[in-house]
CSV table of C-alpha atoms in Angstrom, one decimal:
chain,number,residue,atom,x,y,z
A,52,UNK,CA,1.4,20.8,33.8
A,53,UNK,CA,1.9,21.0,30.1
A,54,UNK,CA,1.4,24.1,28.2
A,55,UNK,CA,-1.3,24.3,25.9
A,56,UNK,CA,-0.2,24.5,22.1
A,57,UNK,CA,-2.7,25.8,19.5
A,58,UNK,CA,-2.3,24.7,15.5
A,59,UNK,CA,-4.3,24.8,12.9
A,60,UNK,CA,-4.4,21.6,10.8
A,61,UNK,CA,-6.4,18.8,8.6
A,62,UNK,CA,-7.0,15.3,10.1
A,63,UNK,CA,-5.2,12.9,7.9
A,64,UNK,CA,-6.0,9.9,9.5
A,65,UNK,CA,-7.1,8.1,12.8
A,66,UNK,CA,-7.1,4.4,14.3
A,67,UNK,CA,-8.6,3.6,17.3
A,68,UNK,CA,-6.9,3.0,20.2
A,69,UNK,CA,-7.8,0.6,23.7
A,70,UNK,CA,-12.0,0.7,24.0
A,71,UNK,CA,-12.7,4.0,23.6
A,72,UNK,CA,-9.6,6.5,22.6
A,73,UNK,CA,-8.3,7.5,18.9
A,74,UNK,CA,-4.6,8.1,17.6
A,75,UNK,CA,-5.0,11.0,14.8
A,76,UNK,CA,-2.3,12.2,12.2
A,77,UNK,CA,-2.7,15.5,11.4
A,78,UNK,CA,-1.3,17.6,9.0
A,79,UNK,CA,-0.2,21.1,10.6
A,80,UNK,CA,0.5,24.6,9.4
A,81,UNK,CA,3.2,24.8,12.3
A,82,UNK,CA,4.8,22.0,12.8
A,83,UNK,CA,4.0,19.6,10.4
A,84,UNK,CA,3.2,15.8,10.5
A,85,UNK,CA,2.4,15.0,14.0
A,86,UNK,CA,0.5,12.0,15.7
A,87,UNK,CA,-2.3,12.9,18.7
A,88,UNK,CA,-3.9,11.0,21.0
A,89,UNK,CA,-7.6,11.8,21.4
A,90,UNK,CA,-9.0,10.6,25.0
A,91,UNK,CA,-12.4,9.0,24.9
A,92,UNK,CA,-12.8,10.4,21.2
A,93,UNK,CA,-14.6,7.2,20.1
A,94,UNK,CA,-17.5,8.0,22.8
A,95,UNK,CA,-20.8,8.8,21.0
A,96,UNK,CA,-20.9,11.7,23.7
A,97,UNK,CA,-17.0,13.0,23.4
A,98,UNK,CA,-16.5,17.0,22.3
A,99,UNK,CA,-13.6,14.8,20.3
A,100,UNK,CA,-15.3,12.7,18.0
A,101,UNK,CA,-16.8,14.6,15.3
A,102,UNK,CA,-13.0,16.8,15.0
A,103,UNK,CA,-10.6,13.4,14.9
A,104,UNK,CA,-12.5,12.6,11.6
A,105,UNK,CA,-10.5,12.1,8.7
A,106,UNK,CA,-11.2,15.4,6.6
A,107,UNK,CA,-11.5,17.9,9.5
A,108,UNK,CA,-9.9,21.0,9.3
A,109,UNK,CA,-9.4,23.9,12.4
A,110,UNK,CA,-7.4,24.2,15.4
A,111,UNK,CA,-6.7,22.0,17.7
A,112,UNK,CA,-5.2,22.6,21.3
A,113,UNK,CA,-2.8,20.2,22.1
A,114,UNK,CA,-0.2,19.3,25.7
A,115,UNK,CA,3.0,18.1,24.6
A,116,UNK,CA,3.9,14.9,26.1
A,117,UNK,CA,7.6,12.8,26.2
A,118,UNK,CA,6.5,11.1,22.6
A,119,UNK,CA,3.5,12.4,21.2
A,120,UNK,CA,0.7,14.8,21.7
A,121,UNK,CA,-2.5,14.4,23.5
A,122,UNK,CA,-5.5,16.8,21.8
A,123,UNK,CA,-7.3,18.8,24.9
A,124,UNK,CA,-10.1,20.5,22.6
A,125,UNK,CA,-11.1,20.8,19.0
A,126,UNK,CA,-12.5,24.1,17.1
A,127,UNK,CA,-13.5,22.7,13.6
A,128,UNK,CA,-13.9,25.0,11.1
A,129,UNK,CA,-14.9,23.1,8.1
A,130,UNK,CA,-15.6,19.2,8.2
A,131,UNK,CA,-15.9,18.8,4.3
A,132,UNK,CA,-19.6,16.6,5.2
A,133,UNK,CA,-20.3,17.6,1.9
A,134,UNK,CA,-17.4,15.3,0.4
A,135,UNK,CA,-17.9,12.6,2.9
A,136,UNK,CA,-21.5,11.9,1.4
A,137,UNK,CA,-20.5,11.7,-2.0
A,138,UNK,CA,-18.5,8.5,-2.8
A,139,UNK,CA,-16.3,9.4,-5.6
A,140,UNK,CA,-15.6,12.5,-3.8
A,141,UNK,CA,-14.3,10.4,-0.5
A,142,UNK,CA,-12.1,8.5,-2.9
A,143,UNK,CA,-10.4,11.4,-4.0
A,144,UNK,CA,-10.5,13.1,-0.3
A,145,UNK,CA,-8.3,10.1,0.7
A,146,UNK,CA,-6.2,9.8,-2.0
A,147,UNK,CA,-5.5,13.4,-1.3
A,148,UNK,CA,-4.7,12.6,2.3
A,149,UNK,CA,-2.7,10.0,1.9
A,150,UNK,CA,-0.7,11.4,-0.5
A,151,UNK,CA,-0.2,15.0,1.8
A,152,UNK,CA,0.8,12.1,4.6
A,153,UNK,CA,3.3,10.7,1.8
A,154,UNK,CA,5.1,14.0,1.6
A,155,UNK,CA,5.1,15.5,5.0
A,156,UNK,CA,7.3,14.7,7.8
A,157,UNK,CA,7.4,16.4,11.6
A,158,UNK,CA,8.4,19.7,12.2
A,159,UNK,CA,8.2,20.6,8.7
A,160,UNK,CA,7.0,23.9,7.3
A,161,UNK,CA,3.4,22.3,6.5
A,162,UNK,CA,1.5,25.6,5.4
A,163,UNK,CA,2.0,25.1,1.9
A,164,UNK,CA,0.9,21.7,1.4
A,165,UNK,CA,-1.8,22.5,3.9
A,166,UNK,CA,-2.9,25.3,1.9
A,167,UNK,CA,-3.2,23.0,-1.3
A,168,UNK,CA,-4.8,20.3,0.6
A,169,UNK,CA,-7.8,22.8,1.6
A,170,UNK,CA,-8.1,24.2,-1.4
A,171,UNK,CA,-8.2,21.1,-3.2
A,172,UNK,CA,-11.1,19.8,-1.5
A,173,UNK,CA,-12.6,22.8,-2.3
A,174,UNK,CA,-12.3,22.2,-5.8
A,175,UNK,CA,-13.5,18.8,-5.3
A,176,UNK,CA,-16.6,20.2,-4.4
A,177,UNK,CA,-16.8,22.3,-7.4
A,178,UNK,CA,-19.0,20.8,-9.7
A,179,UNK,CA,-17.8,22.6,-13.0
A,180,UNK,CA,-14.6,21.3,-12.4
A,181,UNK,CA,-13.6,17.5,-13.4
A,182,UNK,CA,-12.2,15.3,-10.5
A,183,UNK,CA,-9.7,13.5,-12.5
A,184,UNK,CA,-7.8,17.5,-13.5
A,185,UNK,CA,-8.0,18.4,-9.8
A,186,UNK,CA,-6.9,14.9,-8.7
A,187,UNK,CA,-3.7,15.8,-11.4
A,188,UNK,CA,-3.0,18.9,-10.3
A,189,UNK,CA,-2.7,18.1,-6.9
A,190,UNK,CA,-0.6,15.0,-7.3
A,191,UNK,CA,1.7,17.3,-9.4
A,192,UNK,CA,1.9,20.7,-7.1
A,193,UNK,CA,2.6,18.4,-4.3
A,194,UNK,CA,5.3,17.1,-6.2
A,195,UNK,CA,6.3,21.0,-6.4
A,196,UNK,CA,5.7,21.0,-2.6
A,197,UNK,CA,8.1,18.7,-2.2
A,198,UNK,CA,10.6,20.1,-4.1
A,199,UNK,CA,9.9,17.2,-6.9
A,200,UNK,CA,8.6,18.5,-10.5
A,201,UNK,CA,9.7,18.2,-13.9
A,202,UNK,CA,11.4,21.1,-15.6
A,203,UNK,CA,8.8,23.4,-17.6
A,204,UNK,CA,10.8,26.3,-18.7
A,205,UNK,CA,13.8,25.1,-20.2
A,206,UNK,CA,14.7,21.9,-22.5
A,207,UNK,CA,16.5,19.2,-20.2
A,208,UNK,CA,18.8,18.8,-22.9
A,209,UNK,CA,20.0,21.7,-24.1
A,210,UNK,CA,18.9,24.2,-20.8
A,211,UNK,CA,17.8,26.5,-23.3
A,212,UNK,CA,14.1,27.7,-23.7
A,213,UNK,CA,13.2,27.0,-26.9
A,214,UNK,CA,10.2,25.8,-28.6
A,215,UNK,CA,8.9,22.1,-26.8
A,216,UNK,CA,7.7,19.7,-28.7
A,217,UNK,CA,7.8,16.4,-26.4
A,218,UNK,CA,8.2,15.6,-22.5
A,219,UNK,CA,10.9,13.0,-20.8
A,220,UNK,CA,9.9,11.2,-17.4
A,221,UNK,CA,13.3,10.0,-17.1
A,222,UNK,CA,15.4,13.3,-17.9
A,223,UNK,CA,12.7,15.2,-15.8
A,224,UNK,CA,10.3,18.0,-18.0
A,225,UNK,CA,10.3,19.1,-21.5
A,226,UNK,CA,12.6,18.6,-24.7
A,227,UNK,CA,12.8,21.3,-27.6
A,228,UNK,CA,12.1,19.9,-31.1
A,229,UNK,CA,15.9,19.8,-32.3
A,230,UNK,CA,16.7,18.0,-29.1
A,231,UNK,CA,14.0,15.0,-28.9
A,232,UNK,CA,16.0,12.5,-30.9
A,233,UNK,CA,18.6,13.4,-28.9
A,234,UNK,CA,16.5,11.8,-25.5
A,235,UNK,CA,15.3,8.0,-25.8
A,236,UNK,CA,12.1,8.5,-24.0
A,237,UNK,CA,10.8,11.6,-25.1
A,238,UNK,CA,7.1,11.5,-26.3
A,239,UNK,CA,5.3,14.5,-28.2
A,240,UNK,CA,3.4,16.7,-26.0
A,241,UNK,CA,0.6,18.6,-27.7
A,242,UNK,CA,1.0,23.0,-26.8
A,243,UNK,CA,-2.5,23.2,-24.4
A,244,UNK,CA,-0.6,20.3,-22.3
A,245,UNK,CA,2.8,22.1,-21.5
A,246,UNK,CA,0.7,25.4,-20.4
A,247,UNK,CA,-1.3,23.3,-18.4
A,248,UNK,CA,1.8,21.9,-16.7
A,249,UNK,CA,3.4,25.3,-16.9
A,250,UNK,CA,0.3,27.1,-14.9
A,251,UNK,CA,0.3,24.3,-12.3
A,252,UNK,CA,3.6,24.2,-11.7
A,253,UNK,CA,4.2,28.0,-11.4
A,254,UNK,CA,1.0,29.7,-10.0
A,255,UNK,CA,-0.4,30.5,-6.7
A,256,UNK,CA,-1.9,27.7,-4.9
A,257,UNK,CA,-4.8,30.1,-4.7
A,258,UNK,CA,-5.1,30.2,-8.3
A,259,UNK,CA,-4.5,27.0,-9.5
A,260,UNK,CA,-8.2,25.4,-10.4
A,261,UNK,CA,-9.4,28.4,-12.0
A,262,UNK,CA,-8.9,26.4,-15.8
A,263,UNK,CA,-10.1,23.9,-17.5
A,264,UNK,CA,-8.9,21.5,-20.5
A,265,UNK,CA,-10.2,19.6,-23.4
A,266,UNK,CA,-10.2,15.8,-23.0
A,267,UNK,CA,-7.3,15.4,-25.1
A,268,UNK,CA,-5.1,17.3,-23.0
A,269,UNK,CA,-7.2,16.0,-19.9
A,270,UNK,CA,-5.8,12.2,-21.6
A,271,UNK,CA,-2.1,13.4,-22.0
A,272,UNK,CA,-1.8,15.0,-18.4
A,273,UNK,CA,-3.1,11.7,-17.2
A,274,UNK,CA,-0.6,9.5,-18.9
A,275,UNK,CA,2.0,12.3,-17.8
A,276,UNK,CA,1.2,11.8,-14.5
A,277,UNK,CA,1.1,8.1,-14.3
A,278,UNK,CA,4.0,7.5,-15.9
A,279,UNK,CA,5.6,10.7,-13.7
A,280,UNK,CA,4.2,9.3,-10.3
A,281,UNK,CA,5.2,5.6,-11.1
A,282,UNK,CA,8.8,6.6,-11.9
A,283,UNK,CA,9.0,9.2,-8.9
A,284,UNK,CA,7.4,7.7,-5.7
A,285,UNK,CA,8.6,4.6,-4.1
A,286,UNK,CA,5.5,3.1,-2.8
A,287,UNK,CA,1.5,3.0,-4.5
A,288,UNK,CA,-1.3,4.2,-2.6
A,289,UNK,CA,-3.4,2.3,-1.3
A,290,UNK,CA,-6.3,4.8,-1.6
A,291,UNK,CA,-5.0,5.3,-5.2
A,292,UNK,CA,-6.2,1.4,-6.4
A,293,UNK,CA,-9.0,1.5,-4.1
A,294,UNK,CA,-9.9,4.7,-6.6
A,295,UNK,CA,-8.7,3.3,-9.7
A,296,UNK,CA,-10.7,0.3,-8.7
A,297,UNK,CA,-14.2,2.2,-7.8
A,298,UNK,CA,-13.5,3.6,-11.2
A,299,UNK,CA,-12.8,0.6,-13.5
A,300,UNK,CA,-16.5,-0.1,-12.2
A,301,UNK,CA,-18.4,2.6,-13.3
């Protein structure tokens, strides 16, 4: 018999599977991206069900099989019910998801990205803080996660840390003022805006939704982004237009 393996993890995503089982992604502290079956999860009566829910974070105690793993039992520490019931909030959530998906692969370190995923829902919760800054300063840390971020601390130009007055998608972070003419798609960047990408890209994960910004920054990190994200990831999300869709609505 198989040896049981405890990890701690978030459910990404599940699909059912035959009449009554579940096939689960989770995202893992130890080992990363990894696919689970869950045996009888979709009965009303199954330990299983409420744990192979998208959102669900705790341990989970698997048996390695040939291909994938099969979950034995589920401790659940936090099922985020909270964002499940508010519909804006979902939207994010699995935006969120699907982006941690995007950028995690098996046997990966995962306890960064896991860390920022938690903590991000967290903050989604938080109702003094604006869903659209902690929806861009997750897309961007998980960029740093993934070893993809624009340069902050030095021009891309000249390397040098001088003053910044603009920002370049295409050459990758900030430009100093003697060196913008010098860069065909550099754009000027207002001061509160480079700190803010400065702080997200450099700080604790712990730390990182402790601010907020004006709505002239909050509209510059935004276009940032887009523009960033567009240039930098290979695919769109579906959860992203599903969001961007719910939002053209309201």
């Amino acid at each position: 018999m198989s040896e049981t393996i405890k990890v701690t993890g978030m459910v990404l995503a599940g699909a059912p599977v035959g009449e009554s089982d579940k096939r689960v992604v989770i995202l893992t502290r130890e080992k990363g991206k990894i696919a689970a079956f869950a045996k009888g999860a979709r009965r009303q009566n199954s330990s299983l069900l409420a744990g192979t829910r998208p959102f669900s974070f705790g341990e989970f105690f698997l048996l390695e099989g040939r291909n994938a793993y099969t979950i034995h039992a589920i401790q659940i520490s936090n099922y985020f019910y909270e964002l499940s019931n508010d519909l804006e909030g979902t939207a994010y959530g699995m935006y969120f998801l699907e982006l941690s998906s995007y950028y995690s692969y098996e046997n990966m370190d995962g306890s960064g990205l896991l860390l920022l995923l938690y903590q991000s829902f967290r903050a989604l919760l938080n109702k003094n803080l604006e869903n659209e800054l902690v929806c861009i300063i997750f897309e961007l840390r998980a960029m740093v996660q993934n070893g993809e971020y624009p340069q902050m601390f030095a021009c891309v130009h000249c390397k040098q840390a001088k003053e910044f007055t603009a920002f370049s998608v295409r050459e990758n972070g900030v430009v100093c003022d003697l060196c913008k003419r010098q860069v065909a798609d550099a754009v000027p960047i207002m001061d509160s805006t480079i700190y803010a990408l400065q702080y997200i890209v450099a700080s604790p994960v712990e730390r990182l939704y402790t601010f907020q910004v004006s709505e002239t920054v909050l509209l510059e990190l935004k276009r940032i982004l887009k523009q960033y994200r567009n240039q930098r990831m290979d695919r769109k999300m579906k959860s992203l237009e599903i969001l961007e869709e719910m939002k053209g609505l309201f």
